[in-house]
CSV table of C-alpha atoms in Angstrom, one decimal:
chain,number,residue,atom,x,y,z
A,1,MET,CA,6.8,15.3,9.2
A,2,ILE,CA,8.6,18.7,8.9
A,3,PRO,CA,11.0,19.6,11.6
A,4,SER,CA,10.1,22.7,13.6
A,5,PRO,CA,12.6,25.6,13.7
A,6,PHE,CA,12.0,25.7,17.5
A,7,ALA,CA,13.2,22.8,19.5
A,8,ASP,CA,10.4,23.0,22.1
A,9,VAL,CA,7.6,23.0,19.5
A,10,PRO,CA,6.2,19.6,18.4
A,11,PRO,CA,6.8,18.9,14.7
A,12,LEU,CA,4.0,19.4,12.3
A,13,LEU,CA,1.8,16.3,11.7
A,14,TYR,CA,-0.2,15.6,8.6
A,15,THR,CA,-3.4,13.7,8.0
A,16,ASP,CA,-1.6,10.7,6.6
A,17,SER,CA,1.1,10.6,9.3
A,18,VAL,CA,2.0,7.2,10.8
A,19,ASP,CA,4.7,6.1,13.3
A,20,ILE,CA,7.1,3.3,12.3
A,21,PRO,CA,9.0,1.5,15.1
A,22,VAL,CA,12.5,0.8,14.0
A,23,LEU,CA,15.0,-1.5,15.8
A,24,PHE,CA,18.7,-1.3,15.0
A,25,ARG,CA,20.9,-4.3,15.8
A,26,ASP,CA,24.4,-5.5,15.0
A,27,SER,CA,23.2,-8.8,13.4
A,28,PRO,CA,20.0,-10.8,12.9
A,29,ALA,CA,18.3,-12.2,16.0
A,30,ALA,CA,14.9,-13.5,17.1
A,31,ARG,CA,11.9,-11.3,16.3
A,32,PRO,CA,11.4,-8.8,19.2
A,33,PHE,CA,8.0,-10.1,20.2
A,34,LYS,CA,5.7,-7.1,21.2
A,35,GLN,CA,8.7,-4.9,21.9
A,36,TRP,CA,7.6,-2.5,19.1
A,37,ARG,CA,4.8,-1.5,21.5
A,38,THR,CA,6.5,-1.8,25.0
A,39,ALA,CA,10.2,-0.8,24.4
A,40,LYS,CA,11.2,2.8,25.2
A,41,PRO,CA,12.1,4.4,21.8
A,42,ALA,CA,14.5,7.2,21.2
A,43,PRO,CA,13.6,10.1,18.9
A,44,TRP,CA,15.0,9.8,15.4
A,45,PRO,CA,18.2,11.9,15.1
A,46,ALA,CA,17.7,15.4,14.0
A,47,THR,CA,20.0,15.0,10.9
A,48,ALA,CA,19.7,12.3,8.3
A,49,GLY,CA,22.4,9.7,8.7
A,50,PHE,CA,23.2,6.4,10.4
A,51,PRO,CA,22.2,6.3,14.1
A,52,ALA,CA,25.1,6.4,16.5
A,53,THR,CA,23.6,3.7,18.8
A,54,ASN,CA,21.5,0.6,18.4
A,55,GLY,CA,18.1,0.3,20.0
A,56,TRP,CA,14.5,1.3,19.3
A,57,TYR,CA,13.5,4.5,17.5
A,58,LEU,CA,10.1,5.9,16.5
A,59,PRO,CA,10.2,8.1,13.5
A,60,THR,CA,7.0,9.6,12.1
A,61,THR,CA,6.4,9.7,8.3
A,62,THR,CA,3.6,10.1,5.8
A,63,TRP,CA,1.8,7.7,3.5
A,64,ARG,CA,3.0,9.9,0.7
A,65,GLU,CA,6.6,9.4,1.6
A,66,ILE,CA,6.0,5.6,1.7
A,67,LEU,CA,4.4,5.7,-1.8
A,68,LYS,CA,7.3,7.7,-3.1
A,69,ALA,CA,9.6,4.9,-2.1
A,70,ALA,CA,7.3,2.3,-3.5
A,71,THR,CA,7.2,3.9,-7.0
A,72,GLU,CA,11.0,4.2,-7.3
A,73,VAL,CA,12.5,1.1,-5.8
A,74,GLY,CA,13.4,-2.1,-7.7
A,75,ARG,CA,14.5,-3.3,-11.1
A,76,ASP,CA,14.5,-0.8,-13.9
A,77,ILE,CA,12.1,-2.3,-16.4
A,78,THR,CA,11.9,0.6,-18.8
A,79,PRO,CA,14.6,-0.7,-21.3
A,80,HIS,CA,12.2,-3.6,-22.0
A,81,LEU,CA,9.3,-1.3,-22.9
A,82,LEU,CA,8.5,0.2,-26.3
A,83,ARG,CA,4.9,1.2,-25.5
A,84,PRO,CA,5.0,3.8,-22.7
A,85,GLN,CA,1.4,2.9,-21.6
A,86,LEU,CA,2.8,-0.2,-20.0
A,87,ALA,CA,4.7,1.9,-17.4
A,88,SER,CA,1.4,2.6,-15.7
A,89,SER,CA,0.9,-1.1,-15.2
A,90,GLU,CA,4.2,-1.4,-13.3
A,91,LEU,CA,3.3,1.6,-11.2
A,92,VAL,CA,0.0,0.0,-10.2
A,93,ALA,CA,1.8,-3.3,-9.4
A,94,ARG,CA,4.2,-1.4,-7.1
A,95,VAL,CA,1.5,0.4,-5.0
A,96,ALA,CA,-1.6,-1.9,-5.3
A,97,PRO,CA,-0.4,-4.5,-2.7
A,98,LEU,CA,0.1,-1.8,-0.2
A,99,TYR,CA,-3.3,-0.3,-0.7
A,100,ALA,CA,-5.0,-3.8,-0.8
A,101,TYR,CA,-3.6,-5.3,2.4
A,102,LEU,CA,-2.4,-2.5,4.7
A,103,GLY,CA,-4.5,-0.4,7.1
A,104,THR,CA,-3.9,1.8,10.0
A,105,HIS,CA,-4.8,1.6,13.7
A,106,SER,CA,-4.5,3.7,16.8
A,107,VAL,CA,-2.2,2.5,19.5
A,108,ASP,CA,-1.5,3.4,23.1
A,109,THR,CA,2.2,3.1,23.8
A,110,LYS,CA,3.9,2.6,27.1
A,111,HIS,CA,6.5,5.3,26.2
A,112,PRO,CA,5.0,7.9,23.9
A,113,LEU,CA,7.2,10.4,22.3
A,114,PRO,CA,6.4,14.1,21.8
A,115,GLY,CA,5.2,14.6,18.2
A,116,SER,CA,4.3,11.0,17.6
A,117,LYS,CA,1.0,10.4,15.8
A,118,GLY,CA,-0.2,7.4,17.8
A,119,ARG,CA,-1.2,5.7,14.6
A,120,ARG,CA,0.6,2.8,12.9
A,121,LEU,CA,0.3,0.6,9.9
A,122,THR,CA,-0.9,-2.9,10.2
A,123,VAL,CA,-2.5,-5.5,7.9
A,124,ASN,CA,-6.2,-5.2,7.3
A,125,PRO,CA,-8.9,-7.9,7.7
A,126,VAL,CA,-8.8,-8.7,4.0
A,127,TYR,CA,-5.2,-9.9,4.4
A,128,GLU,CA,-6.0,-11.6,7.8
A,129,TYR,CA,-9.0,-13.6,6.8
A,130,GLY,CA,-9.2,-13.9,3.0
A,131,THR,CA,-5.8,-13.7,1.4
A,132,GLU,CA,-4.0,-16.8,0.1
A,133,ARG,CA,-0.4,-17.5,1.0
A,134,SER,CA,0.9,-16.6,-2.5
A,135,ALA,CA,-0.8,-13.2,-2.3
A,136,LYS,CA,0.7,-12.7,1.2
A,137,ASN,CA,4.1,-13.4,-0.3
A,138,ALA,CA,3.5,-10.8,-3.0
A,139,LEU,CA,2.8,-8.2,-0.3
A,140,GLY,CA,5.9,-9.3,1.6
A,141,TYR,CA,8.2,-8.7,-1.4
A,142,ARG,CA,6.7,-5.3,-2.2
A,143,LEU,CA,6.5,-4.2,1.4
A,144,GLY,CA,10.1,-5.3,2.1
A,145,MET,CA,11.5,-3.4,-0.9
A,146,THR,CA,9.4,-0.3,-0.2
A,147,MET,CA,10.3,-0.1,3.4
A,148,ALA,CA,14.0,-0.7,2.7
A,149,GLU,CA,14.0,2.2,0.3
A,150,TRP,CA,12.1,4.4,2.8
A,151,ALA,CA,14.5,3.5,5.6
A,152,THR,CA,17.7,4.0,3.7
A,153,ARG,CA,16.7,7.1,1.7
A,154,SER,CA,14.1,9.0,3.8
A,155,LEU,CA,15.6,8.2,7.2
A,156,MET,CA,19.3,7.8,6.6
A,157,GLY,CA,20.0,10.0,3.7
A,158,LEU,CA,21.2,7.5,1.2
A,159,GLY,CA,21.4,8.6,-2.4
A,160,GLN,CA,19.5,6.9,-5.2
A,161,THR,CA,19.4,3.1,-4.9
A,162,LEU,CA,20.0,0.8,-7.8
A,163,HIS,CA,19.2,-2.9,-8.3
A,164,ILE,CA,22.3,-5.0,-7.7
A,165,GLU,CA,21.7,-7.1,-10.8
A,166,ASP,CA,22.3,-4.0,-13.0
A,167,GLY,CA,26.0,-4.5,-12.2
A,168,GLY,CA,26.7,-3.3,-8.7
A,169,PRO,CA,28.9,-0.3,-7.8
A,170,VAL,CA,32.2,-1.3,-9.3
A,171,PRO,CA,32.2,-1.8,-13.2
A,172,ALA,CA,35.3,-4.1,-13.0
A,173,LEU,CA,33.2,-6.5,-10.9
A,174,ARG,CA,30.2,-6.4,-13.1
A,175,ASP,CA,30.3,-10.1,-14.1
A,176,LYS,CA,30.3,-11.2,-10.5
A,177,PHE,CA,27.4,-8.9,-9.6
A,178,THR,CA,25.3,-10.0,-12.6
A,179,SER,CA,26.0,-13.7,-12.2
A,180,PRO,CA,22.6,-15.5,-12.2
A,181,SER,CA,23.9,-18.1,-9.7
A,182,ALA,CA,25.2,-15.6,-7.2
A,183,LYS,CA,23.3,-15.1,-4.0
A,184,LEU,CA,23.5,-11.3,-3.6
A,185,PRO,CA,21.5,-8.5,-1.9
A,186,ASP,CA,18.8,-6.5,-3.6
A,187,LEU,CA,20.1,-3.0,-3.8
A,188,TRP,CA,23.1,-0.8,-3.5
A,189,GLY,CA,23.7,3.0,-3.1
A,190,LEU,CA,26.4,5.5,-2.4
A,191,HIS,CA,25.9,7.6,0.8
A,192,PRO,CA,26.9,11.2,0.1
A,193,ASP,CA,27.9,12.1,3.6
A,194,GLU,CA,29.7,8.9,4.5
A,195,ASN,CA,31.2,8.6,1.0
A,196,GLN,CA,30.9,4.8,1.0
A,197,TYR,CA,28.8,2.1,-0.6
A,198,TRP,CA,25.8,0.6,1.1
A,199,MET,CA,24.5,-2.8,0.2
A,200,ILE,CA,20.9,-3.5,1.1
A,201,GLU,CA,18.8,-6.6,1.4
A,202,ALA,CA,15.0,-6.4,2.0
A,203,LYS,CA,12.7,-8.9,3.6
A,204,GLY,CA,9.0,-8.3,4.2
A,205,GLY,CA,5.9,-9.9,5.6
A,206,ASN,CA,5.7,-12.1,8.7
A,207,VAL,CA,9.6,-12.0,9.0
A,208,ARG,CA,11.2,-14.4,11.3
A,209,SER,CA,14.9,-15.0,12.1
A,210,PRO,CA,15.5,-17.8,9.5
A,211,ARG,CA,14.6,-15.4,6.7
A,212,LEU,CA,16.7,-12.7,8.2
A,213,TRP,CA,19.7,-15.0,8.3
A,214,GLU,CA,19.0,-15.9,4.7
A,215,GLY,CA,19.2,-12.2,3.9
A,216,TRP,CA,22.4,-11.8,5.9
A,217,LYS,CA,24.0,-14.6,3.8
A,218,GLN,CA,23.0,-12.7,0.7
A,219,LEU,CA,24.8,-9.6,2.1
A,220,GLN,CA,27.8,-11.7,2.9
A,221,GLY,CA,27.8,-12.8,-0.7
A,222,GLY,CA,27.9,-9.2,-1.8
A,223,THR,CA,30.8,-8.6,0.6
A,224,LYS,CA,32.8,-11.4,-1.1
A,225,VAL,CA,32.5,-9.5,-4.4
A,226,LEU,CA,33.0,-5.9,-2.9
A,227,HIS,CA,35.5,-7.0,-0.3
A,228,GLU,CA,38.2,-4.5,-1.4
A,229,TYR,CA,36.0,-1.5,-0.8
A,230,ALA,CA,34.5,0.0,2.4
A,231,HIS,CA,30.7,-0.6,2.7
A,232,ARG,CA,27.9,-1.0,5.0
A,233,ARG,CA,25.7,-4.1,5.0
A,234,ILE,CA,22.0,-3.2,5.7
A,235,LEU,CA,19.4,-5.9,6.3
A,236,VAL,CA,15.9,-4.4,6.5
A,237,GLY,CA,13.1,-6.6,7.8
A,238,ALA,CA,9.6,-5.1,7.4
A,239,SER,CA,7.6,-7.3,9.7
A,240,VAL,CA,3.8,-7.1,10.0
A,241,GLN,CA,1.3,-9.6,11.2
A,242,PRO,CA,-2.4,-9.6,12.2
A,243,GLN,CA,-3.2,-7.5,15.3
A,244,GLY,CA,0.4,-6.1,15.2
A,245,ASP,CA,2.1,-3.0,14.1
A,246,LEU,CA,4.4,-2.7,11.1
A,247,PHE,CA,7.9,-2.4,12.4
A,248,LEU,CA,11.4,-2.6,11.0
A,249,THR,CA,14.5,-4.4,12.2
A,250,ILE,CA,17.6,-3.0,10.6
A,251,ASP,CA,20.6,-5.4,11.1
A,252,HIS,CA,23.9,-3.9,10.1
A,253,ASP,CA,27.6,-3.9,10.1
A,254,HIS,CA,30.5,-2.1,8.6
A,255,HIS,CA,33.2,-3.6,6.3
A,256,PRO,CA,36.4,-1.5,6.1
A,257,GLY,CA,38.3,-1.0,2.8
A,258,LYS,CA,39.1,1.5,0.1
A,259,GLU,CA,37.1,4.6,-0.7
A,260,PRO,CA,34.5,4.3,-3.5
A,261,LEU,CA,35.7,4.7,-7.1
A,262,HIS,CA,35.4,8.1,-8.8
A,263,PRO,CA,32.7,7.7,-11.4
A,264,ALA,CA,33.8,7.4,-15.0
A,265,PHE,CA,31.9,10.5,-15.9
A,266,GLY,CA,30.3,13.4,-14.0
A,267,THR,CA,31.2,16.9,-12.8
A,268,THR,CA,31.2,16.5,-9.0
A,269,TRP,CA,33.0,14.2,-6.5
A,270,PRO,CA,32.5,13.2,-3.8
A,271,GLN,CA,28.8,13.1,-4.1
A,272,PRO,CA,27.1,16.3,-2.8
A,273,PRO,CA,25.0,16.0,0.4
A,274,GLY,CA,21.2,15.8,0.1
A,275,SER,CA,18.9,14.3,-2.5
A,276,PRO,CA,20.3,14.0,-6.0
A,277,GLU,CA,17.4,16.2,-7.2
A,278,ASP,CA,18.8,19.1,-5.2
A,279,HIS,CA,21.9,19.1,-7.5
A,280,LEU,CA,20.6,18.6,-11.0
A,281,GLY,CA,21.9,22.0,-12.1
A,282,ASP,CA,25.5,21.3,-11.3
A,283,SER,CA,25.9,17.5,-11.3
A,284,ASP,CA,25.6,15.3,-14.4
A,285,ASP,CA,25.7,12.2,-12.1
A,286,ALA,CA,22.7,13.5,-10.2
A,287,LEU,CA,20.8,14.4,-13.4
A,288,MET,CA,21.4,11.0,-15.0
A,289,GLY,CA,20.5,9.1,-11.8
A,290,THR,CA,17.4,11.1,-11.2
A,291,ALA,CA,16.2,10.8,-14.8
A,292,ARG,CA,16.6,7.1,-14.8
A,293,ALA,CA,14.9,6.8,-11.4
A,294,GLN,CA,11.9,8.8,-12.8
A,295,MET,CA,11.7,6.9,-16.1
A,296,LEU,CA,8.5,5.0,-15.1
A,297,VAL,CA,6.7,8.2,-14.3
A,298,TYR,CA,8.0,9.9,-17.5
A,299,LEU,CA,6.7,7.0,-19.6
A,300,ALA,CA,3.3,7.1,-17.8
A,301,LEU,CA,3.0,10.8,-18.5
A,302,SER,CA,4.2,10.6,-22.1
A,303,GLY,CA,1.9,7.7,-22.9
A,304,ALA,CA,-1.2,9.2,-21.3
A,305,HIS,CA,-4.0,10.6,-23.5
A,306,PRO,CA,-3.7,14.5,-23.4
A,307,SER,CA,-7.2,14.8,-21.9
A,308,ARG,CA,-5.9,13.0,-18.8
A,309,LEU,CA,-3.0,15.3,-18.2
A,310,LYS,CA,-3.0,18.5,-16.2
A,311,THR,CA,-0.5,20.8,-14.6
A,312,VAL,CA,-0.3,22.0,-11.0
A,313,ALA,CA,1.3,25.2,-9.9
A,314,LEU,CA,4.3,25.0,-7.5
A,315,PRO,CA,6.8,27.7,-6.4
A,316,ALA,CA,9.6,27.9,-8.9
A,317,ASP,CA,12.0,28.4,-6.0
A,318,ARG,CA,13.0,24.8,-5.0
A,319,THR,CA,14.7,25.9,-1.7
A,320,ASN,CA,11.8,24.9,0.6
A,321,ARG,CA,11.5,21.5,-1.1
A,322,ARG,CA,15.0,20.2,-0.5
A,323,ARG,CA,15.2,17.0,1.5
A,324,SER,CA,15.2,17.2,5.3
A,325,ALA,CA,16.1,14.8,8.0
A,326,ARG,CA,12.5,13.6,7.9
A,327,GLY,CA,12.2,12.5,4.3
A,328,VAL,CA,12.7,13.3,0.6
A,329,THR,CA,9.2,14.8,0.0
A,330,THR,CA,7.7,18.0,1.4
A,331,PRO,CA,3.9,18.0,2.2
A,332,LEU,CA,2.3,21.1,0.6
A,333,GLU,CA,-0.9,21.6,2.5
A,334,ARG,CA,0.8,24.0,4.9
A,335,ASP,CA,2.8,25.8,2.3
A,336,THR,CA,1.1,29.1,2.7
A,337,TYR,CA,3.4,30.7,0.1
A,338,ALA,CA,2.2,28.4,-2.6
A,339,HIS,CA,-1.4,28.6,-1.7
A,340,ALA,CA,-1.3,32.4,-1.6
A,341,MET,CA,0.2,32.6,-5.1
A,342,ARG,CA,-2.3,30.2,-6.4
A,343,GLY,CA,-5.1,32.4,-4.9
A,344,ASP,CA,-3.6,35.5,-6.6
A,345,VAL,CA,-3.7,33.9,-10.0
A,346,ARG,CA,-7.3,32.7,-9.5
A,347,ALA,CA,-8.3,36.2,-8.4
A,348,ALA,CA,-6.7,37.8,-11.5
A,349,PHE,CA,-8.0,35.1,-13.9
A,350,ALA,CA,-11.3,33.8,-12.5
A,351,ASP,CA,-12.0,32.0,-15.8
A,352,ASP,CA,-9.3,29.3,-16.3
A,353,ALA,CA,-9.8,29.5,-20.0
A,354,GLN,CA,-8.6,33.1,-20.1
A,355,PRO,CA,-5.4,33.5,-22.1
A,356,GLY,CA,-2.4,34.6,-20.1
A,357,ARG,CA,-3.3,32.7,-16.9
A,358,ARG,CA,-0.2,30.4,-17.1
A,359,GLU,CA,2.1,33.3,-18.0
A,360,TYR,CA,0.8,35.4,-15.1
A,361,ALA,CA,1.4,32.5,-12.8
A,362,ARG,CA,5.0,32.3,-14.0
A,363,THR,CA,5.5,36.0,-13.4
A,364,LEU,CA,4.5,35.5,-9.8
A,365,GLY,CA,7.1,32.8,-9.3
A,366,LEU,CA,5.0,29.7,-10.0
A,367,ASP,CA,6.1,26.8,-12.2
A,368,ASP,CA,3.7,24.2,-13.5
A,369,PHE,CA,4.5,20.5,-13.1
A,370,LEU,CA,2.8,18.0,-15.4
A,371,THR,CA,0.7,15.4,-13.5
A,372,TYR,CA,-1.2,12.3,-14.2
A,373,ARG,CA,-3.5,10.0,-12.2
A,374,VAL,CA,-2.3,6.5,-12.4
A,375,PRO,CA,-5.2,4.4,-13.8
A,376,GLY,CA,-7.0,2.3,-11.2
A,377,THR,CA,-5.6,4.4,-8.3
A,378,GLU,CA,-6.0,7.8,-6.8
A,379,LEU,CA,-2.2,8.3,-6.9
A,380,ARG,CA,-1.1,11.3,-8.9
A,381,LEU,CA,2.5,11.6,-10.1
A,382,GLY,CA,4.2,14.3,-11.9
A,383,MET,CA,7.5,16.2,-12.7
A,384,SER,CA,8.9,19.5,-13.9
A,385,ARG,CA,9.4,20.4,-17.5
A,386,GLN,CA,13.2,20.3,-17.2
A,387,LEU,CA,13.2,16.8,-15.8
A,388,PHE,CA,10.6,15.7,-18.3
A,389,ALA,CA,12.8,16.9,-21.2
A,390,ALA,CA,15.8,15.1,-19.7
A,391,CYS,CA,13.9,11.9,-19.3
A,392,ALA,CA,12.6,12.1,-22.9
A,393,GLN,CA,16.2,12.3,-24.2
A,394,LEU,CA,17.4,9.5,-22.0
A,395,HIS,CA,14.6,7.3,-23.1
A,396,ARG,CA,15.4,7.9,-26.7
A,397,GLU,CA,19.0,7.0,-26.1
A,398,ASP,CA,17.9,3.8,-24.2
A,399,GLN,CA,15.6,2.8,-27.1
A,400,LEU,CA,18.5,3.1,-29.5
A,401,ILE,CA,20.5,0.8,-27.3
A,402,ALA,CA,17.6,-1.6,-26.9
A,403,GLU,CA,17.2,-1.9,-30.6
A,404,GLN,CA,20.8,-3.2,-30.8
A,405,THR,CA,20.1,-5.8,-28.1
A,406,PRO,CA,18.0,-8.6,-29.7
A,407,GLY,CA,15.0,-9.6,-27.6
A,408,MET,CA,15.4,-6.8,-25.1
A,409,ARG,CA,12.0,-5.3,-25.5
A,410,ALA,CA,9.2,-7.4,-24.2
A,411,GLU,CA,6.8,-6.4,-27.0
A,412,ASP,CA,9.2,-7.8,-29.6
A,413,VAL,CA,9.6,-11.2,-28.2
A,414,ARG,CA,7.7,-14.2,-29.7
A,415,ALA,CA,8.5,-17.5,-28.1
A,416,ASP,CA,8.9,-20.2,-30.7
A,417,GLU,CA,8.9,-23.0,-28.1
A,418,PRO,CA,8.4,-23.2,-24.3
A,419,VAL,CA,11.5,-22.6,-22.1
A,420,SER,CA,12.0,-23.2,-18.5
A,421,GLU,CA,11.6,-20.3,-16.1
A,422,GLU,CA,15.3,-20.7,-15.1
A,423,ALA,CA,16.5,-20.6,-18.7
A,424,GLU,CA,14.3,-17.5,-19.4
A,425,GLU,CA,15.7,-15.7,-16.3
A,426,ARG,CA,19.3,-16.5,-17.5
A,427,ARG,CA,18.5,-15.1,-20.9
A,428,ARG,CA,17.0,-11.9,-19.4
A,429,HIS,CA,20.0,-11.6,-17.1
A,430,THR,CA,22.3,-11.7,-20.1
A,431,GLN,CA,20.3,-9.1,-22.0
A,432,ARG,CA,20.3,-6.7,-19.1
A,433,ARG,CA,24.0,-7.1,-18.7
A,434,VAL,CA,24.7,-6.4,-22.4
A,435,PHE,CA,22.3,-3.4,-22.2
A,436,ARG,CA,24.0,-1.9,-19.2
A,437,GLU,CA,27.5,-2.4,-20.7
A,438,GLN,CA,26.4,-0.5,-23.7
A,439,GLN,CA,24.9,2.2,-21.6
A,440,ASP,CA,28.3,2.6,-19.8
A,441,GLU,CA,30.2,2.6,-23.0
A,442,GLN,CA,28.0,5.3,-24.6
A,443,ARG,CA,27.6,7.5,-21.5
A,444,ALA,CA,30.2,10.0,-22.7
A,445,ARG,CA,27.9,10.6,-25.7
A,446,ILE,CA,24.6,10.4,-23.9
A,447,GLU,CA,25.3,12.5,-20.9
A,448,PRO,CA,25.8,15.9,-22.7
A,449,ARG,CA,22.6,15.3,-24.7
A,450,VAL,CA,20.6,14.7,-21.5
A,451,ARG,CA,22.1,17.9,-20.0
A,452,GLU,CA,21.3,19.8,-23.1
A,453,ALA,CA,17.7,18.5,-23.0
A,454,PHE,CA,17.4,19.5,-19.3
A,455,GLU,CA,18.4,23.1,-20.1
A,456,TYR,CA,16.3,23.2,-23.2
A,457,GLY,CA,13.2,22.2,-21.3
A,458,ARG,CA,13.5,25.1,-18.8
A,459,ASN,CA,11.2,27.5,-20.6
A,460,ARG,CA,9.6,25.4,-23.3
A,461,PRO,CA,5.7,25.2,-23.3
A,462,TRP,CA,4.3,21.8,-22.4
A,463,ARG,CA,2.6,21.5,-25.8
A,464,GLU,CA,6.0,21.5,-27.4
A,465,LEU,CA,7.5,18.9,-25.0
A,466,LEU,CA,4.4,16.7,-25.4
A,467,HIS,CA,4.0,17.3,-29.1
A,468,THR,CA,0.4,18.3,-28.8
A,469,GLN,CA,-1.6,21.3,-30.0
A,470,ASN,CA,-2.5,22.7,-26.6
A,471,ASP,CA,-1.0,23.0,-23.1
A,472,PRO,CA,-2.6,20.8,-20.5
A,473,HIS,CA,-5.1,22.5,-18.2
A,474,LEU,CA,-3.5,24.4,-15.4
A,475,ASP,CA,-5.2,23.3,-12.1
A,476,LEU,CA,-5.3,26.0,-9.5
A,477,ASP,CA,-8.3,24.8,-7.6
A,478,GLU,CA,-8.0,24.3,-3.8
A,479,ASP,CA,-9.1,20.8,-3.0
A,480,PRO,CA,-9.0,20.2,0.8
A,481,GLY,CA,-9.2,16.5,0.3
A,482,LEU,CA,-6.1,16.3,-1.9
A,483,LEU,CA,-2.8,15.7,0.0
A,484,GLU,CA,0.0,17.0,-2.1
A,485,ALA,CA,3.8,16.5,-1.7
A,486,ALA,CA,6.7,17.5,-3.9
A,487,THR,CA,10.5,17.3,-4.2
A,488,ALA,CA,12.7,19.7,-6.1
A,489,GLU,CA,11.5,18.3,-9.5
A,490,THR,CA,8.7,15.7,-8.8
A,491,TYR,CA,5.1,15.8,-7.5
A,492,LEU,CA,3.0,13.2,-5.8
A,493,ALA,CA,-0.6,13.5,-4.4
A,494,VAL,CA,-3.2,11.2,-2.9
A,495,ARG,CA,-6.8,11.8,-1.8
A,496,GLU,CA,-7.4,11.9,1.9
A,497,ASP,CA,-10.4,9.5,1.5
A,498,ASP,CA,-8.1,7.0,-0.3
A,499,LEU,CA,-5.7,6.5,2.6
A,500,PRO,CA,-5.3,3.0,4.1
A,501,HIS,CA,-8.4,2.1,6.0
A,502,HIS,CA,-8.4,3.2,9.6
A,503,GLU,CA,-9.6,0.6,12.1
A,504,ARG,CA,-11.5,2.0,15.0
């Protein structure tokens, strides 16, 4: 949903729009039975941030925005991978449960809001009648993490989230955050406007109060470690059940303390407002964080066969794709500026094999983002050449560190004898800790190289960045069934006929 410049005009709605009821509370309580349909919700605040009052809200979002959250949240597995093709498998694992078990349905609410879509997510009949409990648990985990990412980043303006097991926000407390025996929350982030840490625990599925209290205890465990520093505790319960709407409970409180630490490296402090992608040109912190967050997509792109890659034309001016109060992505189907420029290039070069087509597009103000359809899905992901070049450099640096961490890469491990799952997890925990410590120690060396690669990639042809003989095909076709979205440096698209099934 894109906010209208006129207060009395309903916001624009898109084909994949859905309403997500959200209840804010001070602490966990009983599940609000049916209130997601009967309570009178307030409109979501016009600016991204933490709501001033508790109660029910009804923001509208897009399926694309939810998928963006799904692909980026969770443990960073890329240090374990040598073969980039395996990154596609992880991307499939992150979105497949959502496609497999979620659907949409139309609802009549007692208190409709102007601009609401009247359509909500629910579980589909496959989940309701044929799914085993273990598969439902898998959906619960993925749904909880996805919706926690969506709520904190798309709704409330949090910066990039990181998995707590990577060491938490304070390096001096790393050992306590990475302890395998500690009961800690899932994620943490630094809110740029509030200038304080957020700790986030995610629960998903048919969430009841015992599971929420369990999550609250995990957040309290994080507070014991981070006690000296001011932070918010955020517990996101993504609850969905047969014949019901997907709704969120967000239980929260604020712990006072010192301001967050200045990062060891970086060019800006405090963190600039908006998405980190909006500040890649002037913030090394933003560039490093964004490159790491997009590493799975980079690996999928770099590991794909050249015939499966193509580029799409987007306006080089990123201004209209900066994050808004409604999310981190901008739907493109109503971007008349982009479509007009694409049409001008098609008119001048009707044959897409004509030389100079790409160069002409660039003279009109179009940039071409590299894209790739994730195998087994209709999800298309991509990024700009500058971000691709930065990710390539960061991955090379990560691989050098991984080579110095025995057993870090999954492809290199050969088990001589069976070990217990608990022992294996402790071993992995230790490896990740050692790896992250080396990343921190070497950041002063790595950061300038990633910055140099980012600037180098600005005007390099894709064939040079991909080490191929030819540039990928530049796709300028207008496909009315393709729903595109973009951020400053990334691209995402789905097909309209591949949206979650709509129950009539």
